[in-house]
mmCIF file of C-alpha atoms and ligand atoms in Angstrom:
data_model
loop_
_atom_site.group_PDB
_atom_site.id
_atom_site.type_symbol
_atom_site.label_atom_id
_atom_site.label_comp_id
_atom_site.label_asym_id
_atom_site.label_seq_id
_atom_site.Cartn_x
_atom_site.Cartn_y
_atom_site.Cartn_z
ATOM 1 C CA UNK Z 1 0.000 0.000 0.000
ATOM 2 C CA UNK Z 2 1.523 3.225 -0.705
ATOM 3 C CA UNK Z 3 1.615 5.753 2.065
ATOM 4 C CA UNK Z 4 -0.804 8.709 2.089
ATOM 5 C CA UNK Z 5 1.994 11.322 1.024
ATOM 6 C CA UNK Z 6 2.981 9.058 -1.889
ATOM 7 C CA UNK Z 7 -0.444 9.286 -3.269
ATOM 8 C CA UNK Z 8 -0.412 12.952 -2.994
ATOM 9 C CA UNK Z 9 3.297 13.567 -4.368
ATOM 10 C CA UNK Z 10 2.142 11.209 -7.168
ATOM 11 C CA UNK Z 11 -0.494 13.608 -7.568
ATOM 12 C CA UNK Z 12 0.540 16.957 -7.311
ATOM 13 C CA UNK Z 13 2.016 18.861 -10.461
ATOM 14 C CA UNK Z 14 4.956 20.273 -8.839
ATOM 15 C CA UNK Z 15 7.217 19.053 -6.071
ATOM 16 C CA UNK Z 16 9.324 21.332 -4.168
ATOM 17 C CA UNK Z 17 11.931 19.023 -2.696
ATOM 18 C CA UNK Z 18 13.957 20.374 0.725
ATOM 19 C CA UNK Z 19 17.196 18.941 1.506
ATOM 20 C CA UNK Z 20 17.340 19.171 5.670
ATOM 21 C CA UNK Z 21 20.757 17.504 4.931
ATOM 22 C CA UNK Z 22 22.085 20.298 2.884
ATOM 23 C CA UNK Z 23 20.822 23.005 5.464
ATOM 24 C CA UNK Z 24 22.790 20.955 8.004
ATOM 25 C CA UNK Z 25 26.003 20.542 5.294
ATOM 26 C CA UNK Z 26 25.985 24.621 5.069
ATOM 27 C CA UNK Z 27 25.964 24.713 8.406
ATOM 28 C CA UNK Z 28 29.420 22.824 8.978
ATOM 29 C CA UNK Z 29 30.853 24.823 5.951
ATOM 30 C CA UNK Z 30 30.070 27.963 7.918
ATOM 31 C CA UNK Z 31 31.182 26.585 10.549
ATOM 32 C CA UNK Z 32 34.653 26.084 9.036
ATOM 33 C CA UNK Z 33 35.107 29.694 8.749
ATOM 34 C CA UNK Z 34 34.782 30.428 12.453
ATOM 35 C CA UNK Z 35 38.215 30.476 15.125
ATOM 36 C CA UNK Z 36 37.196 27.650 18.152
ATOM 37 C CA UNK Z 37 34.937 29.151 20.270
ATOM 38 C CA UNK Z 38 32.565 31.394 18.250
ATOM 39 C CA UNK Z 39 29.129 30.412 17.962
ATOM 40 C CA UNK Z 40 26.842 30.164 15.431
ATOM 41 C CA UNK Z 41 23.108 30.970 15.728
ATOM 42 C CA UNK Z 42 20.874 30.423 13.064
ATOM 43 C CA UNK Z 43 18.522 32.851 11.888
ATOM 44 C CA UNK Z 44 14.931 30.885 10.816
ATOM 45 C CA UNK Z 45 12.731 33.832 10.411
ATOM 46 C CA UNK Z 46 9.797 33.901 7.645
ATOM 47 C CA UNK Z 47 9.178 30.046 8.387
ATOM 48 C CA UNK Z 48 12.995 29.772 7.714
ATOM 49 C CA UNK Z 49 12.946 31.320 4.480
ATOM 50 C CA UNK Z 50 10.092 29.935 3.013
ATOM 51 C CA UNK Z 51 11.969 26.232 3.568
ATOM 52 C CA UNK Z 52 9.328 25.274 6.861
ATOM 53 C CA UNK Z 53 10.727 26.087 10.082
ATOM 54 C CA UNK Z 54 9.363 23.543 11.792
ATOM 55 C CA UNK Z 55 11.603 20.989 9.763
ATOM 56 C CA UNK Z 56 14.780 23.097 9.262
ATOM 57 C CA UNK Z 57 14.640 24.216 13.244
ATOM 58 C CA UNK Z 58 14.974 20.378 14.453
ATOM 59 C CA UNK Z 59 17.630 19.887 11.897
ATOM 60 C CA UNK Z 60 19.370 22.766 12.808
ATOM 61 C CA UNK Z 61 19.372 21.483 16.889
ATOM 62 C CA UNK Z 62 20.623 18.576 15.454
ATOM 63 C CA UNK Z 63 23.361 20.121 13.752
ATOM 64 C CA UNK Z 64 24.055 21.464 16.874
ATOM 65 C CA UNK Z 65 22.447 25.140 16.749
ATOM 66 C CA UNK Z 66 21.359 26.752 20.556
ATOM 67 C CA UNK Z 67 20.350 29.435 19.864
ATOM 68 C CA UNK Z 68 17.626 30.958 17.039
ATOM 69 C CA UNK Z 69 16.826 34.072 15.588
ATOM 70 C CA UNK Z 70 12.953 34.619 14.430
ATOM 71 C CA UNK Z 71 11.340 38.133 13.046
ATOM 72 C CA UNK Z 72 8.196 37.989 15.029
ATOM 73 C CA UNK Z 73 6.428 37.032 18.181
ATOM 74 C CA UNK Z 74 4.221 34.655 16.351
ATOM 75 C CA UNK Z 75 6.849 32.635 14.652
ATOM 76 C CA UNK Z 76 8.399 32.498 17.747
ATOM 77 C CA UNK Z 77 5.813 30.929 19.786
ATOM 78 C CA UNK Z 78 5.214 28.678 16.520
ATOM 79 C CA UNK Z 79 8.798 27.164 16.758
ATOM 80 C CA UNK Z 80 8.698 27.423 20.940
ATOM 81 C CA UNK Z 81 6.113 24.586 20.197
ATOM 82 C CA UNK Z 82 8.988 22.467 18.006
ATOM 83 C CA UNK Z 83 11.874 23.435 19.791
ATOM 84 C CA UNK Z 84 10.588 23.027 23.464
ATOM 85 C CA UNK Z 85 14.531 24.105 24.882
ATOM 86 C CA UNK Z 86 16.451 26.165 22.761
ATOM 87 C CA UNK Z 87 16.627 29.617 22.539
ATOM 88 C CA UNK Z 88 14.794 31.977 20.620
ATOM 89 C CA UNK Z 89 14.971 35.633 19.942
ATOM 90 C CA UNK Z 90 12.327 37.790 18.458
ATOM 91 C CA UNK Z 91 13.936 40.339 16.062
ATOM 92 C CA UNK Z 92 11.056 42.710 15.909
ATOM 93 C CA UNK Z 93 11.614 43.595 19.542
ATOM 94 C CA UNK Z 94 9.026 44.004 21.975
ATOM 95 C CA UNK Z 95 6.629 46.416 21.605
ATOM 96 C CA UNK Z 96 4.796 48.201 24.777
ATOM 97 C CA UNK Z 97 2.319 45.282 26.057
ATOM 98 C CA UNK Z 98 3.632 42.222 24.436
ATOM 99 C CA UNK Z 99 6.421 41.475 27.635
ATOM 100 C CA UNK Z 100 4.399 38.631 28.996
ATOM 101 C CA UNK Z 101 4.111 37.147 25.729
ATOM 102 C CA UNK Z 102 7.770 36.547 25.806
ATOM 103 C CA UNK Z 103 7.808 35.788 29.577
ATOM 104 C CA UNK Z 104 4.963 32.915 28.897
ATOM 105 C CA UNK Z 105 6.733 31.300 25.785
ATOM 106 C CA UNK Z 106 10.514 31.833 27.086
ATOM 107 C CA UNK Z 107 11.177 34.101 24.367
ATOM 108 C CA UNK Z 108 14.206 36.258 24.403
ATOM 109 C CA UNK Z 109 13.245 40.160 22.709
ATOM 110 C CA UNK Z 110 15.915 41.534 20.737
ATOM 111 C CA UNK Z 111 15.614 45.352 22.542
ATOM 112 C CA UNK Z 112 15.478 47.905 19.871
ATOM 113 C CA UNK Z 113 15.038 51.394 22.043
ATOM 114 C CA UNK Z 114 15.458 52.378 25.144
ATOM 115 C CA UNK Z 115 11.768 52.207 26.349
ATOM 116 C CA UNK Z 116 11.941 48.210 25.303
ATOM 117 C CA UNK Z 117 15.172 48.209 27.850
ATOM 118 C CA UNK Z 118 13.372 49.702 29.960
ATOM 119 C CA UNK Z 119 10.186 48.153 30.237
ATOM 120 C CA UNK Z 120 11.898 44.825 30.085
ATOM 121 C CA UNK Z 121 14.418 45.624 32.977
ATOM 122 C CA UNK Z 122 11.699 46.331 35.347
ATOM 123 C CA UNK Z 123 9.151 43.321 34.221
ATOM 124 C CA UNK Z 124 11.536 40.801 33.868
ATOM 125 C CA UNK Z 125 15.042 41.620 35.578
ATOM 126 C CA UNK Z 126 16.261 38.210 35.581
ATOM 127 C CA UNK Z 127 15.152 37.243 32.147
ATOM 128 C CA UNK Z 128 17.684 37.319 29.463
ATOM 129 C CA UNK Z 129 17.493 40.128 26.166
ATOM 130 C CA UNK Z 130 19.739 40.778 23.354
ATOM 131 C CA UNK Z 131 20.427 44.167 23.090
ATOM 132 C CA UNK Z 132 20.648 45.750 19.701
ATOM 133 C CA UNK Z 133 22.443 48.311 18.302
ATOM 134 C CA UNK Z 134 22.317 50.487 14.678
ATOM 135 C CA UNK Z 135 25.212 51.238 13.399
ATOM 136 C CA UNK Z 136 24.019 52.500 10.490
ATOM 137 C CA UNK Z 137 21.349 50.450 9.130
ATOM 138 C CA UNK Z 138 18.963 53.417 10.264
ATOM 139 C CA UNK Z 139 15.915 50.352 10.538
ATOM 140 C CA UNK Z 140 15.701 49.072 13.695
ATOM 141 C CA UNK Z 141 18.288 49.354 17.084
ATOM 142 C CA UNK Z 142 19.159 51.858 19.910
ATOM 143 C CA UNK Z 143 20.662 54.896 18.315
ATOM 144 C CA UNK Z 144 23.989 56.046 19.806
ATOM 145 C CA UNK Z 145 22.451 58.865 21.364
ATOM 146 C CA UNK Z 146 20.644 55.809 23.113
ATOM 147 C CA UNK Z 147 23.552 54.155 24.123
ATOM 148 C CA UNK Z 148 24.757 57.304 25.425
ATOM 149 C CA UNK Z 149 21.580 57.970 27.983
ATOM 150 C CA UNK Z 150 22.045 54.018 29.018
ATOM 151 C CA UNK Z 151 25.402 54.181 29.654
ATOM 152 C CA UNK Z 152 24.519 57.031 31.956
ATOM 153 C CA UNK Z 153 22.190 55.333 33.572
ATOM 154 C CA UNK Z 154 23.816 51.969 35.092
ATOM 155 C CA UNK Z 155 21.114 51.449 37.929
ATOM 156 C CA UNK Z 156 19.069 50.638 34.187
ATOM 157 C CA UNK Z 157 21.697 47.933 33.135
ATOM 158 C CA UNK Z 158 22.398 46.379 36.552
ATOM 159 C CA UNK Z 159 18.656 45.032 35.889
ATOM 160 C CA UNK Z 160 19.574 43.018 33.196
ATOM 161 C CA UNK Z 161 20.539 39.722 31.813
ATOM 162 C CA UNK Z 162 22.079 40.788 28.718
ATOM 163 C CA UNK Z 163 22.314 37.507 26.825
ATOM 164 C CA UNK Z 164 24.425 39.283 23.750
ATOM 165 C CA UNK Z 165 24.869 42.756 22.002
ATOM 166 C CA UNK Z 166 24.071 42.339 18.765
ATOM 167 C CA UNK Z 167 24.445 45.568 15.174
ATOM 168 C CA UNK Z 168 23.815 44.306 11.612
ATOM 169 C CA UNK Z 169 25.551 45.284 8.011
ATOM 170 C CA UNK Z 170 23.722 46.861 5.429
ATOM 171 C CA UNK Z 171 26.992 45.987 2.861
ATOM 172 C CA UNK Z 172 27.816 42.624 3.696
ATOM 173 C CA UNK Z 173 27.478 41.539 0.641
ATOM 174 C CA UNK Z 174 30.146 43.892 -0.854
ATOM 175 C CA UNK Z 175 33.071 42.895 0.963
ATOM 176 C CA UNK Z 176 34.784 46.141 -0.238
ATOM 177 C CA UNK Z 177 32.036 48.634 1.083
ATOM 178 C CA UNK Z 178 33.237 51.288 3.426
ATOM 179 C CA UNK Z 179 30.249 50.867 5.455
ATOM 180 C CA UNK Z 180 31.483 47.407 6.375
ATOM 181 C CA UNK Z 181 34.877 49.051 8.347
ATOM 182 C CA UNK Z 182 32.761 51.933 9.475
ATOM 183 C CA UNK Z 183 30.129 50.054 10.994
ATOM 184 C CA UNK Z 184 32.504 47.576 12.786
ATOM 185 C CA UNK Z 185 34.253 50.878 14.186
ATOM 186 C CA UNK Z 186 31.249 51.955 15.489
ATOM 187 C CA UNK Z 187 30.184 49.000 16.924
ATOM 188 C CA UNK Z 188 33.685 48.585 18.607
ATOM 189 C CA UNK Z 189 32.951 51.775 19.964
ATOM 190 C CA UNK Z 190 29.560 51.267 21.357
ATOM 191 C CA UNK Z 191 30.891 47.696 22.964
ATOM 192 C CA UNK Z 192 33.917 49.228 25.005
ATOM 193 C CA UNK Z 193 31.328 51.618 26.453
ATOM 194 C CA UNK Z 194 28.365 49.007 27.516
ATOM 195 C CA UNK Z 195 28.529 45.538 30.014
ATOM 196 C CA UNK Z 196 30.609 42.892 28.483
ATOM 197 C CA UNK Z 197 28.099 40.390 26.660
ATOM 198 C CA UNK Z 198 28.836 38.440 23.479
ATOM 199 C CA UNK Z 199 28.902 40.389 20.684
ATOM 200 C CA UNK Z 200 27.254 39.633 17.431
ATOM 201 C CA UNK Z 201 27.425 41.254 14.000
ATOM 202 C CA UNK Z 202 27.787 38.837 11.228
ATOM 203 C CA UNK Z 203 25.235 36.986 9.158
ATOM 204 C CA UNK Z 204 25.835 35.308 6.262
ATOM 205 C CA UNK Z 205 27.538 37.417 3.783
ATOM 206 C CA UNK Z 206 29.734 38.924 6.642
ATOM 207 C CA UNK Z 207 30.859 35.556 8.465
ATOM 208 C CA UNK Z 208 32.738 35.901 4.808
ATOM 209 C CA UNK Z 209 34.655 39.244 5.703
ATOM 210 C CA UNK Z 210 36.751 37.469 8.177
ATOM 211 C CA UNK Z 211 37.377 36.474 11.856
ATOM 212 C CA UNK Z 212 37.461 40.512 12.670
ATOM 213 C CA UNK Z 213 33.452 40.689 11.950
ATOM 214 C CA UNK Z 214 32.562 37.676 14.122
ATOM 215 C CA UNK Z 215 32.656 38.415 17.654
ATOM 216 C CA UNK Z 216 31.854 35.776 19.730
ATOM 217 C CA UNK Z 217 28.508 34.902 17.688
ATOM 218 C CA UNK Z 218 27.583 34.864 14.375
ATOM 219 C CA UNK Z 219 24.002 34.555 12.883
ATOM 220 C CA UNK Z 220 23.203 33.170 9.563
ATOM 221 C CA UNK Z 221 19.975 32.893 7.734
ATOM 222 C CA UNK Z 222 20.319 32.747 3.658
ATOM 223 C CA UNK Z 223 23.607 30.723 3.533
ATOM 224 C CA UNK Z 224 22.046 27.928 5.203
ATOM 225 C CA UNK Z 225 19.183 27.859 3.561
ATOM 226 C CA UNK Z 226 21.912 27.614 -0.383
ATOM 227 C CA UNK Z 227 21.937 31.095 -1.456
ATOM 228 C CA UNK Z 228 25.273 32.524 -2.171
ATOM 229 C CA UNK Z 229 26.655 34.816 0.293
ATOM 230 C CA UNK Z 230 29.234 35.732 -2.330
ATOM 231 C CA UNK Z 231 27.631 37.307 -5.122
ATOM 232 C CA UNK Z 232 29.606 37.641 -8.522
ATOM 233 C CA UNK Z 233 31.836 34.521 -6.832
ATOM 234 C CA UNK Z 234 31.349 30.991 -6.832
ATOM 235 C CA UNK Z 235 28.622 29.976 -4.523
ATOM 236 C CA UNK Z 236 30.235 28.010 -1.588
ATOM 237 C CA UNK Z 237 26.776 26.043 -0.424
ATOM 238 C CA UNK Z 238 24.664 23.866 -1.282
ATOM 239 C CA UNK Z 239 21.531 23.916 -2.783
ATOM 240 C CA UNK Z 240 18.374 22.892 -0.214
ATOM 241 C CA UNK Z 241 15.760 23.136 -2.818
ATOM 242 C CA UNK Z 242 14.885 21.430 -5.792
ATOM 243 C CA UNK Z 243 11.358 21.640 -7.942
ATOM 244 C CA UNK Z 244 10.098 20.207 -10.414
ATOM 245 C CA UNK Z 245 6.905 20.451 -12.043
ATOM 246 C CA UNK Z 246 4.824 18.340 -14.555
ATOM 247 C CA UNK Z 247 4.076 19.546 -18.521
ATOM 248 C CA UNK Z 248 0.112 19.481 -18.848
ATOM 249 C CA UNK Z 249 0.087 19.610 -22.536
ATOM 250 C CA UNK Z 250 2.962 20.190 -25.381
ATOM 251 C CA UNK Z 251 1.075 21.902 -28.525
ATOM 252 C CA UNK Z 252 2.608 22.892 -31.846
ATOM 253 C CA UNK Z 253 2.624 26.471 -32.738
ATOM 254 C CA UNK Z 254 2.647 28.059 -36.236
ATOM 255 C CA UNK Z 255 4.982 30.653 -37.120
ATOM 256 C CA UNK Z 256 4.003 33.864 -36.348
ATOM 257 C CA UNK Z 257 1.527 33.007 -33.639
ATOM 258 C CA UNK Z 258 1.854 34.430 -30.399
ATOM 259 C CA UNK Z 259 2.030 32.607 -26.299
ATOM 260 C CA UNK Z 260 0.332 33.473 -23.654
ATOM 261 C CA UNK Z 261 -0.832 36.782 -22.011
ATOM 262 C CA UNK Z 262 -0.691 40.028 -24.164
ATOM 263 C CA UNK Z 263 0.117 38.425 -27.061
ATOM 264 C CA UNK Z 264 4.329 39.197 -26.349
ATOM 265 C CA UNK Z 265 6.035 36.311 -27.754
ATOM 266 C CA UNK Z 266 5.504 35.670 -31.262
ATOM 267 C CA UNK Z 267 7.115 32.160 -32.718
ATOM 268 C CA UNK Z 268 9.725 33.098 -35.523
ATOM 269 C CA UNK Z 269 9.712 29.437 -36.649
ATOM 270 C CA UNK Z 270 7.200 25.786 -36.223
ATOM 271 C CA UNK Z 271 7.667 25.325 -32.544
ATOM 272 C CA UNK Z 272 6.336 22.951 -29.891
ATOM 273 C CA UNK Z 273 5.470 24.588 -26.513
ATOM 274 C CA UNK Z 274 5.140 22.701 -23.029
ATOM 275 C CA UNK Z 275 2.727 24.062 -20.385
ATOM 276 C CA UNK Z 276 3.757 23.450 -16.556
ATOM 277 C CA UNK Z 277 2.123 23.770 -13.658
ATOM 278 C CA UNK Z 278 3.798 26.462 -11.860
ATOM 279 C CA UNK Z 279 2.679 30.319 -12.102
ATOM 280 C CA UNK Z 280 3.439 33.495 -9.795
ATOM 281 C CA UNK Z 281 1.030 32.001 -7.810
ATOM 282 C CA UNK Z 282 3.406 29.679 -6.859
ATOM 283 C CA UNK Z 283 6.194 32.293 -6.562
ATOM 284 C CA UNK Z 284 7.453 31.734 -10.050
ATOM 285 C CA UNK Z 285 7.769 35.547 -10.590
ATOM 286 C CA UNK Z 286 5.939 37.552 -13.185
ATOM 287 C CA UNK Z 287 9.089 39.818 -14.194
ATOM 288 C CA UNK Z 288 10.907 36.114 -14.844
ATOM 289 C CA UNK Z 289 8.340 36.217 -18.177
ATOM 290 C CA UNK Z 290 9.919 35.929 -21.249
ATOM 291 C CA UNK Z 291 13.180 35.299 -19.496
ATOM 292 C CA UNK Z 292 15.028 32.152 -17.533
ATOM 293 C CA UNK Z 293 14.656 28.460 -18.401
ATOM 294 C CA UNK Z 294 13.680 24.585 -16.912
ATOM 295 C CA UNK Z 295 15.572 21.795 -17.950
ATOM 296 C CA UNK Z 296 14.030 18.336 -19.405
ATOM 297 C CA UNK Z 297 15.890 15.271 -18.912
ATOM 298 C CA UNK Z 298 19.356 17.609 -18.372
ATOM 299 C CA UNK Z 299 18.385 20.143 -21.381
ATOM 300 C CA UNK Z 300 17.818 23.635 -21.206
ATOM 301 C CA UNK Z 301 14.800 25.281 -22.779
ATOM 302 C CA UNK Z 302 14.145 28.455 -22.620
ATOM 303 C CA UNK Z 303 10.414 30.525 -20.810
ATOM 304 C CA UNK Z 304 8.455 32.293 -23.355
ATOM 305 C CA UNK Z 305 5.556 34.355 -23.173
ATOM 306 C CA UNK Z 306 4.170 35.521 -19.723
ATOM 307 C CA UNK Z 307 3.938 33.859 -16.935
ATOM 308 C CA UNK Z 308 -0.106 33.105 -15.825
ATOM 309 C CA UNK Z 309 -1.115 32.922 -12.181
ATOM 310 C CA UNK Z 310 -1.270 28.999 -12.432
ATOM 311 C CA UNK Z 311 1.095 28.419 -15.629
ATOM 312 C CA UNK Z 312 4.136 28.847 -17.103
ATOM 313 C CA UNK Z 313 5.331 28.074 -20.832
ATOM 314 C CA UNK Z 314 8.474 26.451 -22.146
ATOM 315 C CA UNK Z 315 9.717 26.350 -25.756
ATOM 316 C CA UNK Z 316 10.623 22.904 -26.021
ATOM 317 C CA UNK Z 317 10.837 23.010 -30.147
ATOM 318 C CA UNK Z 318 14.525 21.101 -29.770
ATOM 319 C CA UNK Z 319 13.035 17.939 -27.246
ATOM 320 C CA UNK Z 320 11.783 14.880 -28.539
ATOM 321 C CA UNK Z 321 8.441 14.198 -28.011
ATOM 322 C CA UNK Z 322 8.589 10.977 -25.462
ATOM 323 C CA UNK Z 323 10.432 13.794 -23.328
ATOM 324 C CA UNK Z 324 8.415 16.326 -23.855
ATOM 325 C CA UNK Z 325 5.008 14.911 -22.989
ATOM 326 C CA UNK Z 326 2.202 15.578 -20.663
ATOM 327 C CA UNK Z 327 2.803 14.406 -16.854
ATOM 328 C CA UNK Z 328 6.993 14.445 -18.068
ATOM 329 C CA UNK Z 329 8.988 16.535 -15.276
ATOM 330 C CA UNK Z 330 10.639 19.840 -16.069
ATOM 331 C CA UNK Z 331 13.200 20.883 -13.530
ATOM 332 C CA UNK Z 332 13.075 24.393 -12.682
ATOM 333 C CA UNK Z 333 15.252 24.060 -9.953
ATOM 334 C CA UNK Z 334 18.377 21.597 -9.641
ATOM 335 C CA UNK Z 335 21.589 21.738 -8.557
ATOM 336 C CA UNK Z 336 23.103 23.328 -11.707
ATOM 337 C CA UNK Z 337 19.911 26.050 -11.919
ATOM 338 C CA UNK Z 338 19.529 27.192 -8.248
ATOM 339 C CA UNK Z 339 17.464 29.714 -6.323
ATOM 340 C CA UNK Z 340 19.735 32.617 -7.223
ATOM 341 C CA UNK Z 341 19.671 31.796 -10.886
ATOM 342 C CA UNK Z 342 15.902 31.914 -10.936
ATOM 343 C CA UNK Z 343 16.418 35.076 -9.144
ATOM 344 C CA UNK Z 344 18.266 36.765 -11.522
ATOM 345 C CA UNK Z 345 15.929 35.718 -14.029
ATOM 346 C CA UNK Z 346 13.044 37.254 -12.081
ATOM 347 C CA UNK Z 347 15.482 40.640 -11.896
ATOM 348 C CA UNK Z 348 15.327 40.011 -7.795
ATOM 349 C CA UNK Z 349 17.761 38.121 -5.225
ATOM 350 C CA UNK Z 350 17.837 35.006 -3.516
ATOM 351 C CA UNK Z 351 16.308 35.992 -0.670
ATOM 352 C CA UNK Z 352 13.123 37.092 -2.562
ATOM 353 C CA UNK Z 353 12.421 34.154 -4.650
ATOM 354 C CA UNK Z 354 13.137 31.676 -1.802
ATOM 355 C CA UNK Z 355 10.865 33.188 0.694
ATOM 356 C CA UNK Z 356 8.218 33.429 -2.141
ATOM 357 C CA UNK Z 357 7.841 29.557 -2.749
ATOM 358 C CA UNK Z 358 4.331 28.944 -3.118
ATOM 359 C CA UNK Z 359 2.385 26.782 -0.285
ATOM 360 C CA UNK Z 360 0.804 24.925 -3.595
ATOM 361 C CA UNK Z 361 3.729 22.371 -4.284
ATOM 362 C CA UNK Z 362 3.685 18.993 -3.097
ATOM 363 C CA UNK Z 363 6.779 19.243 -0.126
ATOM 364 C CA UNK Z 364 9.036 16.406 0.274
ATOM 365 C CA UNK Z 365 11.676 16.426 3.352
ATOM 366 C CA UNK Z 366 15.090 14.949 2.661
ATOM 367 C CA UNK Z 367 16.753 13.739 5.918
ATOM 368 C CA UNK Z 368 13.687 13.985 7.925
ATOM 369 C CA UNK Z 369 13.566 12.265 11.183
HETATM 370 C C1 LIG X 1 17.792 38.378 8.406
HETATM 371 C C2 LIG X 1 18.819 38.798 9.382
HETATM 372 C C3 LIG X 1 19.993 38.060 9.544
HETATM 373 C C4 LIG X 1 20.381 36.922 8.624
HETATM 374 O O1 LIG X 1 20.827 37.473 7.423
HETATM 375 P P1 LIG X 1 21.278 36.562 6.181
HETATM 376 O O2 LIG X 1 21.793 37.532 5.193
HETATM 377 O O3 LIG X 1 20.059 35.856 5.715
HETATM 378 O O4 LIG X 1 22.314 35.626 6.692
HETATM 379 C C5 LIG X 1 20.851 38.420 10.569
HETATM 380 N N1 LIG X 1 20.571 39.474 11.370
HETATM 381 C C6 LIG X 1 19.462 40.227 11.227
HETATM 382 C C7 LIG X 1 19.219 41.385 12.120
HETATM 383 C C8 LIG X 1 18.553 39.923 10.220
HETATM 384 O O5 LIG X 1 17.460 40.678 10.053
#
């Protein structure tokens, strides 16, 4: 008898296929770039970039990850429920009200001004907060002229478990930004001036700018999840997703007649075109129309015409027909087409496409337990 999710993989039209053992691959390659004695969070936020952070958190435990980074207070008590002892920090902070929210589901606030100190130092003295400083971001964090009224005020900072002291890049991706040196100067700065705590400031992209960014923690999210902290430079991960998607019909096309939406592709020659079921409904950008590719059976073919909420079109003119058939696969992602080619194609990044997988496919875990 086949198992219930067989059926329904069997079924679906698309499969979106998550490697847990690649996330946990990435995260001994990252690991390789830290001295002994730094430590690595992982950051899971956006139900771990789209991958399902109830998977990818256990595998990360497993890996050996203590302590995780989530944007809001709902995701957090969402992965409290999956990861009933690690530690979790809410990046959005805690707003006026929400404390005992934390308290309840042992959440740790990343404090973002000095009212969210405060508030927390006299609800919860003894519960530990990451601190958070901008140095330069100009988003979210205490401004210096915030660290300057807290550092005056050390009756504030006796009352309170400061768990680490945490700034984020806005250029780690372009290792030779100036805002990369000028942010770390600041946030040397702010340190020698506040309680010692760990110090974090790298995620992904600036783990890569060397041992001087890492402090004594380091928090990744995209690089675990196979998008390349590099950009312009070979990718160093490994891909985590893979999807393919089934062709619903292959039609030939006259010369001169025109695929899909607003009539923009017109066929210069007889071609053969191969329907799939995957559309921007599915996260399968609209701006990717008329640009990127799939691959059957290891061959590229190019996307013509618009994509459709539910569909997507392939020129498939150069496959033979037993390949190119209804119910045949198309890869649209592999290893050797990944997340940030597709997001180039689309004219975004990575991050964008990856967090925009649709809830549609079919999801198969890889190294599940
Ligand atoms: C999202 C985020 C990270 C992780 O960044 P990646 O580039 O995905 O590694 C780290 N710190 C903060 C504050 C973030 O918002």
């Amino acid at each position: 008898m086949p198992s219930d999710r067989k059926v329904a993989t069997d079924r679906a039209n698309a499969i979106l296929e998550i490697d847990l053992r690649a996330v946990a691959a990435n995260w001994r390659r990252l690991k390789r770039e830290l001295a002994p004695g730094v430590r690595m969070a992982a950051v899971i936020k956006a139900d771990a970039y789209g991958l399902g952070a109830a998977q990818v958190g256990p595998a990360l435990l497993r890996a050996g990850c203590e302590l995780f980074f989530v944007a809001s207070l709902d995701e957090g008590i969402a992965l409290r429920k999956v990861l009933p002892k690690a530690r979790i920090a809410i990046l959005d902070g805690a707003l006026a009200g929400s404390e005992a929210e934390f308290a309840r589901h042992r959440l740790m606030p990343v404090l973002n001004d000095l009212g969210q100190v405060t508030r927390w130092s006299k609800a919860y003295p003894r519960k530990p907060a990451i601190f958070h400083l901008d140095t330069g971001m100009e988003r979210l964090g205490l401004s210096r002229a915030e660290v300057d009224r807290l550092t005056a005020n050390p009756a504030l900072l006796a009352h309170l478990d400061v768990a680490a002291i945490m700034s984020h890049l806005a250029c780690a991706d372009e290792p030779e930004h100036p805002k990369n040196p000028e942010q770390l100067a600041r946030f040397r700065t702010a340190l020698a001036r506040l309680p010692k705590a760990p110090a974090s400031l790298a995620s992904s992209s600036a783990i890569f700018l060397g041992r001087a960014y890492h402090f004594q923690i380091v928090r990744p999210g995209a690089a675990l999840f196979g998008i390349n902290p590099l950009p312009g430079k070979p990718n160093p991960m490994r891909a985590t997703v893979a999807l393919r998607a089934k062709i619903l019909q292959v039609r030939d096309v006259d010369a001169g007649e025109t695929v899909g939406y607003g009539a923009t592709h017109r066929m210069e020659r007889p071609s053969r075109i191969a329907t799939i079921a995957v559309g921007y409904a599915d996260g399968w950008l609209r701006s990717a129309s008329d640009r990127g590719s799939a691959a059957i059976a290891g061959r590229r073919v190019p996307l013509v015409g618009r994509i459709s909420m539910d569909l997507l079109t392939l020129d498939v003119t150069g496959i033979e027909a037993d390949r190119a058939k209804p119910g045949a696969y198309v890869d649209l992602l592999d290893d050797s087409y990944g997340i940030d080619d597709a997001a180039e194609a689309a004219r975004t990044i990575g991050y964008e496409m990856l967090t925009l997988l649709g809830r549609r496919y079919a999801r198969v875990y890889r190294g599940a337990r």
